[in-house]
Structures are given as structure tokens and as C-alpha cells.
Amino acid sequence: MEVMSTILQLKQFIYHKKEQKQTIGFVPTMGYLHEGHKSLMQKAKSECDIVILSIFVNPLQFGPNEDFEVYPRDINRDLQIAKDVNVDVVFSPSVEEMYPSEVYTKVSVSNLTSRLCGASRPGHFDGVSTVVMKLLNIVEPDKAYFGQKDAQQVAVIEQMVFDLNMNVEIVPCPIVREKDGLALSSRNVYLNDDERVQAIKLFEALDQSELWIDEKNVTIEELERHLYDHITSAPLAMIDYIEILSYPDLQPIEGNDSVSQLLAEKEIIIALAVKFGKTRLIDNRIYSNNTMNVKRQPDLGGIVYV
Ligand code: AMP
């Protein structure tokens, strides 16, 4: 496995691999790798000749009062994990390498970013789409892998690729969870013991939503109330948002139809963002008319939604 920190080095490597007609899979991350990241790398490895992992904590996507400075980092541990999964190259540039001067050009995807994390974190998705555009231009992969844990991010990146006729296939990958259901996240390390116990309420609420939809025949409003009541039964939970929108266009759904009726026509997403102390957790579940299958993946140590 090669570790590279300059764009030139990486471009030269890729130029040679493309000359040899090798396909390239790309997994962009901010590091502090866990099984969720690992599942993306494994999928890339199974579908492409060469896998490139980037580790870059992107300052552009953090707000002024967010956790850029303290975002967890452990490059040596990350390199070992990448090596274990047979990644070919880890690209780990400095902030100066990625942004050598003030950024004049940004990529901004409208509409899809006005709700959910786009509303709670102004400027966040401009930072994400700009860095992903830069990375995709540097790596020029055949396929790029993103987790459905960040479902809004997947929708935004897919839209950007579509709108700008980019030559890459975006591959959404299922959410990987802890054994008790908590979605894996680099930020989970911030949780203290009490917060960690109560954080399970997000998954429980999503899990019970299936029952509320199928058996109780709830409307969107009723479902939101059930989710709210369940999550706020954890005394430490501070709701940022609980929203049910159409997916992937992320628009509010009008009318008083039951959710199960709505599912005959469209996919919906239940999206949650909840703070426990200083830690903001997100999770979601996407429903379509052929309701999600749940299957255990013992090798990942968790539950994966497919
Ligand atoms: P991050 O390092 O948090 O920016 O995440 C890098 C990539 O890993 C993104 O595409 C995330 O959606 C994905 N990812 C993060 N956590 C998970 C998870 N629990 N399951 C699947 N993918 C994940």
C-alpha cells in the first residue's frame, strides 16, 4: 500500500494505472476509520482493480463553531485498517495541499441542501460538494463509494454528478451499525457512557417506524410525533430535526394520506439529527414500496440495511 500526500504524486500513479486499463474505485473519508468506512473500501475492492482511499478532514465543510479542530484523528491506526482491507493508495493531503490559496470557486447544489443538515449546518454542503468535486477531479475514478448513513450527502453528490455530466458512477452503500443498532460514526467516541446508552433511541425509533407504518397506518404527522416521543424519552436527547421527506429529492410531503399509502408512489426518508451533550448524531431509514430488507452481516459485527 502506498501513502501519498501530494496531488502530483497521486495523479502520476493514476495516469499509469489508467494507461494499464485498470479501473479505479475511490472512497473519500475524513479518517478515524471504522467498520462503516471499511465496508465502502471492501465494496470498492470487490468491484475495481485499484482502490484509493482519501483521508482529509475538510475545513470547508465545518461551521465556525463546529468540531474541525477536535475532530478525531489517528492516521497510524487508519493506515493499518486500510492495509488490512488491501487498499492500494491512501491519499492524505494537508489542508495547504488541497487549498493552497483562498478558495474563489465553490460548487453549490441548491434545493436538496435547504433542509435537514443543510438547514442546521449552513455552508456545510457547499464545503462537501466542493471538496468531493476536487477529489473526483484529482482521482478521476470509475466509481466512488458513499455511505447511506449520510443520505442527504449521497443525494447531493448524485445531483452534482448528474448536473455537471461528470464521468463517475456514485455507489451508495448500506449503513453499518454497532451490535445494538447505533450507526457507526467517527464522532461516537465523543459520547460518554450515559450518552452512549441513550443514543440507541435513534435506531429504536427508526426500527419501530416500520411497525407504526405497517400496523398503525400512521400519517406523516403521526409518525413524526411517535419518533419525537420515543427519542425524547431519553432525557439527554436534544432534537435537531426529525423529518420525513420524499427521497432522493428531499421535499416535504403534503396531505393526510397514511405513510403506507404514500409508499405506493414514492420513496420516503425518515431523517434524524439528535444531540447528546456536544455530540450530534444523524441516522436515517429510507422506505420504498418494497420495504427494506433487514439482514445480519456477522462479519461486519453489525446490522446492515439493504
Ligand atoms: P466520514 O469520514 O464520516 O466523512 O465518512 C466517509 C464515508 O463513510 C461517507 O460516505 C459516509 O457516509 C460513510 N460512512 C460513515 N459512517 C458510515 C456507516 N456507519 N455506514 C456506512 N457508511 C458510513
PDB file of N, CA, C and O and ligand atoms in Angstrom, residues 27-37 39-40 56 61 71 145-151 153-154 173-177 182-187, ligand 1:
ATOM      1  N   VAL A  27     -12.782   5.981  -2.380  1.00  0.00           N
ATOM      2  CA  VAL A  27     -13.541   6.100  -1.125  1.00  0.00           C
ATOM      3  C   VAL A  27     -13.066   7.349  -0.376  1.00  0.00           C
ATOM      4  O   VAL A  27     -12.009   7.336   0.262  1.00  0.00           O
ATOM      5  N   PRO A  28     -13.825   8.448  -0.466  1.00  0.00           N
ATOM      6  CA  PRO A  28     -13.424   9.644   0.281  1.00  0.00           C
ATOM      7  C   PRO A  28     -13.891   9.586   1.737  1.00  0.00           C
ATOM      8  O   PRO A  28     -15.053   9.262   1.995  1.00  0.00           O
ATOM      9  N   THR A  29     -12.997   9.891   2.662  1.00  0.00           N
ATOM     10  CA  THR A  29     -13.361   9.888   4.093  1.00  0.00           C
ATOM     11  C   THR A  29     -12.639  11.034   4.813  1.00  0.00           C
ATOM     12  O   THR A  29     -11.737  11.652   4.257  1.00  0.00           O
ATOM     13  N   MET A  30     -13.050  11.223   6.079  1.00  0.00           N
ATOM     14  CA  MET A  30     -12.322  12.151   6.945  1.00  0.00           C
ATOM     15  C   MET A  30     -11.503  11.370   7.976  1.00  0.00           C
ATOM     16  O   MET A  30     -11.045  11.941   8.973  1.00  0.00           O
ATOM     17  N   GLY A  31     -11.335  10.072   7.736  1.00  0.00           N
ATOM     18  CA  GLY A  31     -10.466   9.278   8.614  1.00  0.00           C
ATOM     19  C   GLY A  31     -11.144   8.869   9.917  1.00  0.00           C
ATOM     20  O   GLY A  31     -12.358   8.936  10.052  1.00  0.00           O
ATOM     21  N   TYR A  32     -10.301   8.451  10.875  1.00  0.00           N
ATOM     22  CA  TYR A  32     -10.763   7.826  12.116  1.00  0.00           C
ATOM     23  C   TYR A  32     -11.694   6.668  11.728  1.00  0.00           C
ATOM     24  O   TYR A  32     -12.861   6.615  12.114  1.00  0.00           O
ATOM     25  N   LEU A  33     -11.108   5.776  10.949  1.00  0.00           N
ATOM     26  CA  LEU A  33     -11.882   4.767  10.226  1.00  0.00           C
ATOM     27  C   LEU A  33     -12.551   3.751  11.146  1.00  0.00           C
ATOM     28  O   LEU A  33     -12.016   3.396  12.200  1.00  0.00           O
ATOM     29  N   HIS A  34     -13.712   3.300  10.707  1.00  0.00           N
ATOM     30  CA  HIS A  34     -14.452   2.259  11.430  1.00  0.00           C
ATOM     31  C   HIS A  34     -15.048   1.290  10.423  1.00  0.00           C
ATOM     32  O   HIS A  34     -14.789   1.412   9.206  1.00  0.00           O
ATOM     33  N   GLU A  35     -15.858   0.370  10.913  1.00  0.00           N
ATOM     34  CA  GLU A  35     -16.400  -0.681  10.030  1.00  0.00           C
ATOM     35  C   GLU A  35     -17.256  -0.109   8.898  1.00  0.00           C
ATOM     36  O   GLU A  35     -17.390  -0.724   7.850  1.00  0.00           O
ATOM     37  N   GLY A  36     -17.867   1.045   9.117  1.00  0.00           N
ATOM     38  CA  GLY A  36     -18.668   1.676   8.060  1.00  0.00           C
ATOM     39  C   GLY A  36     -17.767   2.039   6.883  1.00  0.00           C
ATOM     40  O   GLY A  36     -18.047   1.707   5.726  1.00  0.00           O
ATOM     41  N   HIS A  37     -16.638   2.722   7.187  1.00  0.00           N
ATOM     42  CA  HIS A  37     -15.673   3.058   6.134  1.00  0.00           C
ATOM     43  C   HIS A  37     -15.140   1.779   5.480  1.00  0.00           C
ATOM     44  O   HIS A  37     -14.972   1.704   4.263  1.00  0.00           O
ATOM     45  N   SER A  39     -16.518  -1.057   5.096  1.00  0.00           N
ATOM     46  CA  SER A  39     -17.461  -1.700   4.163  1.00  0.00           C
ATOM     47  C   SER A  39     -17.404  -1.025   2.784  1.00  0.00           C
ATOM     48  O   SER A  39     -17.548  -1.680   1.759  1.00  0.00           O
ATOM     49  N   LEU A  40     -17.163   0.289   2.774  1.00  0.00           N
ATOM     50  CA  LEU A  40     -17.034   1.006   1.498  1.00  0.00           C
ATOM     51  C   LEU A  40     -15.775   0.548   0.755  1.00  0.00           C
ATOM     52  O   LEU A  40     -15.791   0.307  -0.446  1.00  0.00           O
ATOM     53  N   PHE A  56      -9.077  13.084   4.652  1.00  0.00           N
ATOM     54  CA  PHE A  56      -8.891  14.541   4.670  1.00  0.00           C
ATOM     55  C   PHE A  56     -10.014  15.168   5.481  1.00  0.00           C
ATOM     56  O   PHE A  56     -11.186  15.050   5.104  1.00  0.00           O
ATOM     57  N   GLN A  61     -16.112  22.280   5.144  1.00  0.00           N
ATOM     58  CA  GLN A  61     -17.458  21.784   5.436  1.00  0.00           C
ATOM     59  C   GLN A  61     -17.836  21.909   6.910  1.00  0.00           C
ATOM     60  O   GLN A  61     -18.893  21.447   7.329  1.00  0.00           O
ATOM     61  N   TYR A  71     -11.862  17.262  15.710  1.00  0.00           N
ATOM     62  CA  TYR A  71     -12.356  16.060  15.008  1.00  0.00           C
ATOM     63  C   TYR A  71     -11.343  14.929  15.234  1.00  0.00           C
ATOM     64  O   TYR A  71     -10.137  15.136  15.090  1.00  0.00           O
ATOM     65  N   TYR A 145     -17.537   5.645  -3.779  1.00  0.00           N
ATOM     66  CA  TYR A 145     -18.394   4.949  -2.807  1.00  0.00           C
ATOM     67  C   TYR A 145     -18.749   5.875  -1.651  1.00  0.00           C
ATOM     68  O   TYR A 145     -17.860   6.474  -1.036  1.00  0.00           O
ATOM     69  N   PHE A 146     -20.045   5.955  -1.360  1.00  0.00           N
ATOM     70  CA  PHE A 146     -20.537   6.830  -0.285  1.00  0.00           C
ATOM     71  C   PHE A 146     -21.530   6.060   0.573  1.00  0.00           C
ATOM     72  O   PHE A 146     -22.299   5.242   0.055  1.00  0.00           O
ATOM     73  N   GLY A 147     -21.554   6.350   1.874  1.00  0.00           N
ATOM     74  CA  GLY A 147     -22.452   5.645   2.791  1.00  0.00           C
ATOM     75  C   GLY A 147     -23.828   6.288   2.854  1.00  0.00           C
ATOM     76  O   GLY A 147     -23.948   7.515   2.887  1.00  0.00           O
ATOM     77  N   GLN A 148     -24.856   5.440   2.909  1.00  0.00           N
ATOM     78  CA  GLN A 148     -26.235   5.939   3.063  1.00  0.00           C
ATOM     79  C   GLN A 148     -26.471   6.527   4.445  1.00  0.00           C
ATOM     80  O   GLN A 148     -27.500   7.126   4.702  1.00  0.00           O
ATOM     81  N   LYS A 149     -25.522   6.322   5.346  1.00  0.00           N
ATOM     82  CA  LYS A 149     -25.621   6.974   6.665  1.00  0.00           C
ATOM     83  C   LYS A 149     -25.786   8.483   6.450  1.00  0.00           C
ATOM     84  O   LYS A 149     -26.512   9.145   7.180  1.00  0.00           O
ATOM     85  N   ASP A 150     -25.069   9.014   5.455  1.00  0.00           N
ATOM     86  CA  ASP A 150     -25.198  10.424   5.095  1.00  0.00           C
ATOM     87  C   ASP A 150     -26.061  10.503   3.835  1.00  0.00           C
ATOM     88  O   ASP A 150     -25.584  10.824   2.747  1.00  0.00           O
ATOM     89  N   ALA A 151     -27.338  10.192   3.990  1.00  0.00           N
ATOM     90  CA  ALA A 151     -28.216  10.028   2.825  1.00  0.00           C
ATOM     91  C   ALA A 151     -28.368  11.340   2.049  1.00  0.00           C
ATOM     92  O   ALA A 151     -28.448  11.329   0.824  1.00  0.00           O
ATOM     93  N   GLN A 153     -26.128  13.630   1.790  1.00  0.00           N
ATOM     94  CA  GLN A 153     -24.863  13.795   1.062  1.00  0.00           C
ATOM     95  C   GLN A 153     -24.880  12.980  -0.230  1.00  0.00           C
ATOM     96  O   GLN A 153     -24.454  13.463  -1.285  1.00  0.00           O
ATOM     97  N   VAL A 154     -25.385  11.749  -0.157  1.00  0.00           N
ATOM     98  CA  VAL A 154     -25.467  10.906  -1.360  1.00  0.00           C
ATOM     99  C   VAL A 154     -26.342  11.597  -2.405  1.00  0.00           C
ATOM    100  O   VAL A 154     -25.974  11.686  -3.581  1.00  0.00           O
ATOM    101  N   CYS A 173     -23.771   2.969  -0.375  1.00  0.00           N
ATOM    102  CA  CYS A 173     -23.520   1.728   0.387  1.00  0.00           C
ATOM    103  C   CYS A 173     -24.342   1.739   1.677  1.00  0.00           C
ATOM    104  O   CYS A 173     -24.541   2.800   2.280  1.00  0.00           O
ATOM    105  N   PRO A 174     -24.800   0.551   2.124  1.00  0.00           N
ATOM    106  CA  PRO A 174     -25.695   0.487   3.286  1.00  0.00           C
ATOM    107  C   PRO A 174     -25.052   0.958   4.598  1.00  0.00           C
ATOM    108  O   PRO A 174     -23.830   0.933   4.744  1.00  0.00           O
ATOM    109  N   ILE A 175     -25.907   1.327   5.535  1.00  0.00           N
ATOM    110  CA  ILE A 175     -25.434   1.805   6.848  1.00  0.00           C
ATOM    111  C   ILE A 175     -24.924   0.622   7.671  1.00  0.00           C
ATOM    112  O   ILE A 175     -25.604  -0.396   7.791  1.00  0.00           O
ATOM    113  N   VAL A 176     -23.738   0.762   8.231  1.00  0.00           N
ATOM    114  CA  VAL A 176     -23.202  -0.270   9.130  1.00  0.00           C
ATOM    115  C   VAL A 176     -23.399   0.205  10.567  1.00  0.00           C
ATOM    116  O   VAL A 176     -23.166   1.383  10.884  1.00  0.00           O
ATOM    117  N   ARG A 177     -23.846  -0.731  11.406  1.00  0.00           N
ATOM    118  CA  ARG A 177     -24.231  -0.369  12.769  1.00  0.00           C
ATOM    119  C   ARG A 177     -23.472  -1.169  13.821  1.00  0.00           C
ATOM    120  O   ARG A 177     -22.967  -2.256  13.537  1.00  0.00           O
ATOM    121  N   LEU A 182     -26.714   1.247  16.983  1.00  0.00           N
ATOM    122  CA  LEU A 182     -26.205   2.614  16.786  1.00  0.00           C
ATOM    123  C   LEU A 182     -25.389   2.681  15.491  1.00  0.00           C
ATOM    124  O   LEU A 182     -24.489   1.859  15.272  1.00  0.00           O
ATOM    125  N   ALA A 183     -25.712   3.634  14.627  1.00  0.00           N
ATOM    126  CA  ALA A 183     -24.963   3.769  13.370  1.00  0.00           C
ATOM    127  C   ALA A 183     -23.522   4.152  13.685  1.00  0.00           C
ATOM    128  O   ALA A 183     -23.270   5.064  14.486  1.00  0.00           O
ATOM    129  N   LEU A 184     -22.573   3.443  13.083  1.00  0.00           N
ATOM    130  CA  LEU A 184     -21.163   3.759  13.330  1.00  0.00           C
ATOM    131  C   LEU A 184     -20.856   5.162  12.817  1.00  0.00           C
ATOM    132  O   LEU A 184     -21.322   5.563  11.749  1.00  0.00           O
ATOM    133  N   SER A 185     -20.075   5.886  13.597  1.00  0.00           N
ATOM    134  CA  SER A 185     -19.661   7.236  13.218  1.00  0.00           C
ATOM    135  C   SER A 185     -18.355   7.539  13.943  1.00  0.00           C
ATOM    136  O   SER A 185     -18.168   7.124  15.098  1.00  0.00           O
ATOM    137  N   SER A 186     -17.475   8.274  13.272  1.00  0.00           N
ATOM    138  CA  SER A 186     -16.212   8.663  13.937  1.00  0.00           C
ATOM    139  C   SER A 186     -16.513   9.478  15.186  1.00  0.00           C
ATOM    140  O   SER A 186     -15.747   9.489  16.148  1.00  0.00           O
ATOM    141  N   ARG A 187     -17.642  10.187  15.170  1.00  0.00           N
ATOM    142  CA  ARG A 187     -17.986  11.060  16.309  1.00  0.00           C
ATOM    143  C   ARG A 187     -18.515  10.286  17.512  1.00  0.00           C
ATOM    144  O   ARG A 187     -18.682  10.876  18.588  1.00  0.00           O
TER     145      ARG A 187
HETATM  146  P1  AMP B   1     -16.774  10.455   7.014  1.00  0.00           P
HETATM  147  O1  AMP B   1     -15.374  10.017   7.282  1.00  0.00           O
HETATM  148  O2  AMP B   1     -17.629  10.471   8.230  1.00  0.00           O
HETATM  149  O3  AMP B   1     -16.850  11.715   6.191  1.00  0.00           O
HETATM  150  O4  AMP B   1     -17.415   9.311   6.112  1.00  0.00           O
HETATM  151  C1  AMP B   1     -16.802   8.890   4.918  1.00  0.00           C
HETATM  152  C2  AMP B   1     -17.765   7.994   4.178  1.00  0.00           C
HETATM  153  O5  AMP B   1     -18.091   6.877   5.003  1.00  0.00           O
HETATM  154  C3  AMP B   1     -19.089   8.696   3.842  1.00  0.00           C
HETATM  155  O6  AMP B   1     -19.511   8.299   2.548  1.00  0.00           O
HETATM  156  C4  AMP B   1     -20.010   8.171   4.907  1.00  0.00           C
HETATM  157  O7  AMP B   1     -21.374   8.172   4.531  1.00  0.00           O
HETATM  158  C5  AMP B   1     -19.504   6.756   5.090  1.00  0.00           C
HETATM  159  N1  AMP B   1     -19.917   6.232   6.392  1.00  0.00           N
HETATM  160  C6  AMP B   1     -19.734   6.810   7.603  1.00  0.00           C
HETATM  161  N2  AMP B   1     -20.318   6.063   8.566  1.00  0.00           N
HETATM  162  C7  AMP B   1     -20.895   5.013   7.940  1.00  0.00           C
HETATM  163  C8  AMP B   1     -21.659   3.892   8.385  1.00  0.00           C
HETATM  164  N3  AMP B   1     -21.967   3.706   9.669  1.00  0.00           N
HETATM  165  N4  AMP B   1     -22.093   3.002   7.475  1.00  0.00           N
HETATM  166  C9  AMP B   1     -21.793   3.177   6.154  1.00  0.00           C
HETATM  167  N5  AMP B   1     -21.083   4.207   5.672  1.00  0.00           N
HETATM  168  C10 AMP B   1     -20.637   5.112   6.548  1.00  0.00           C
END
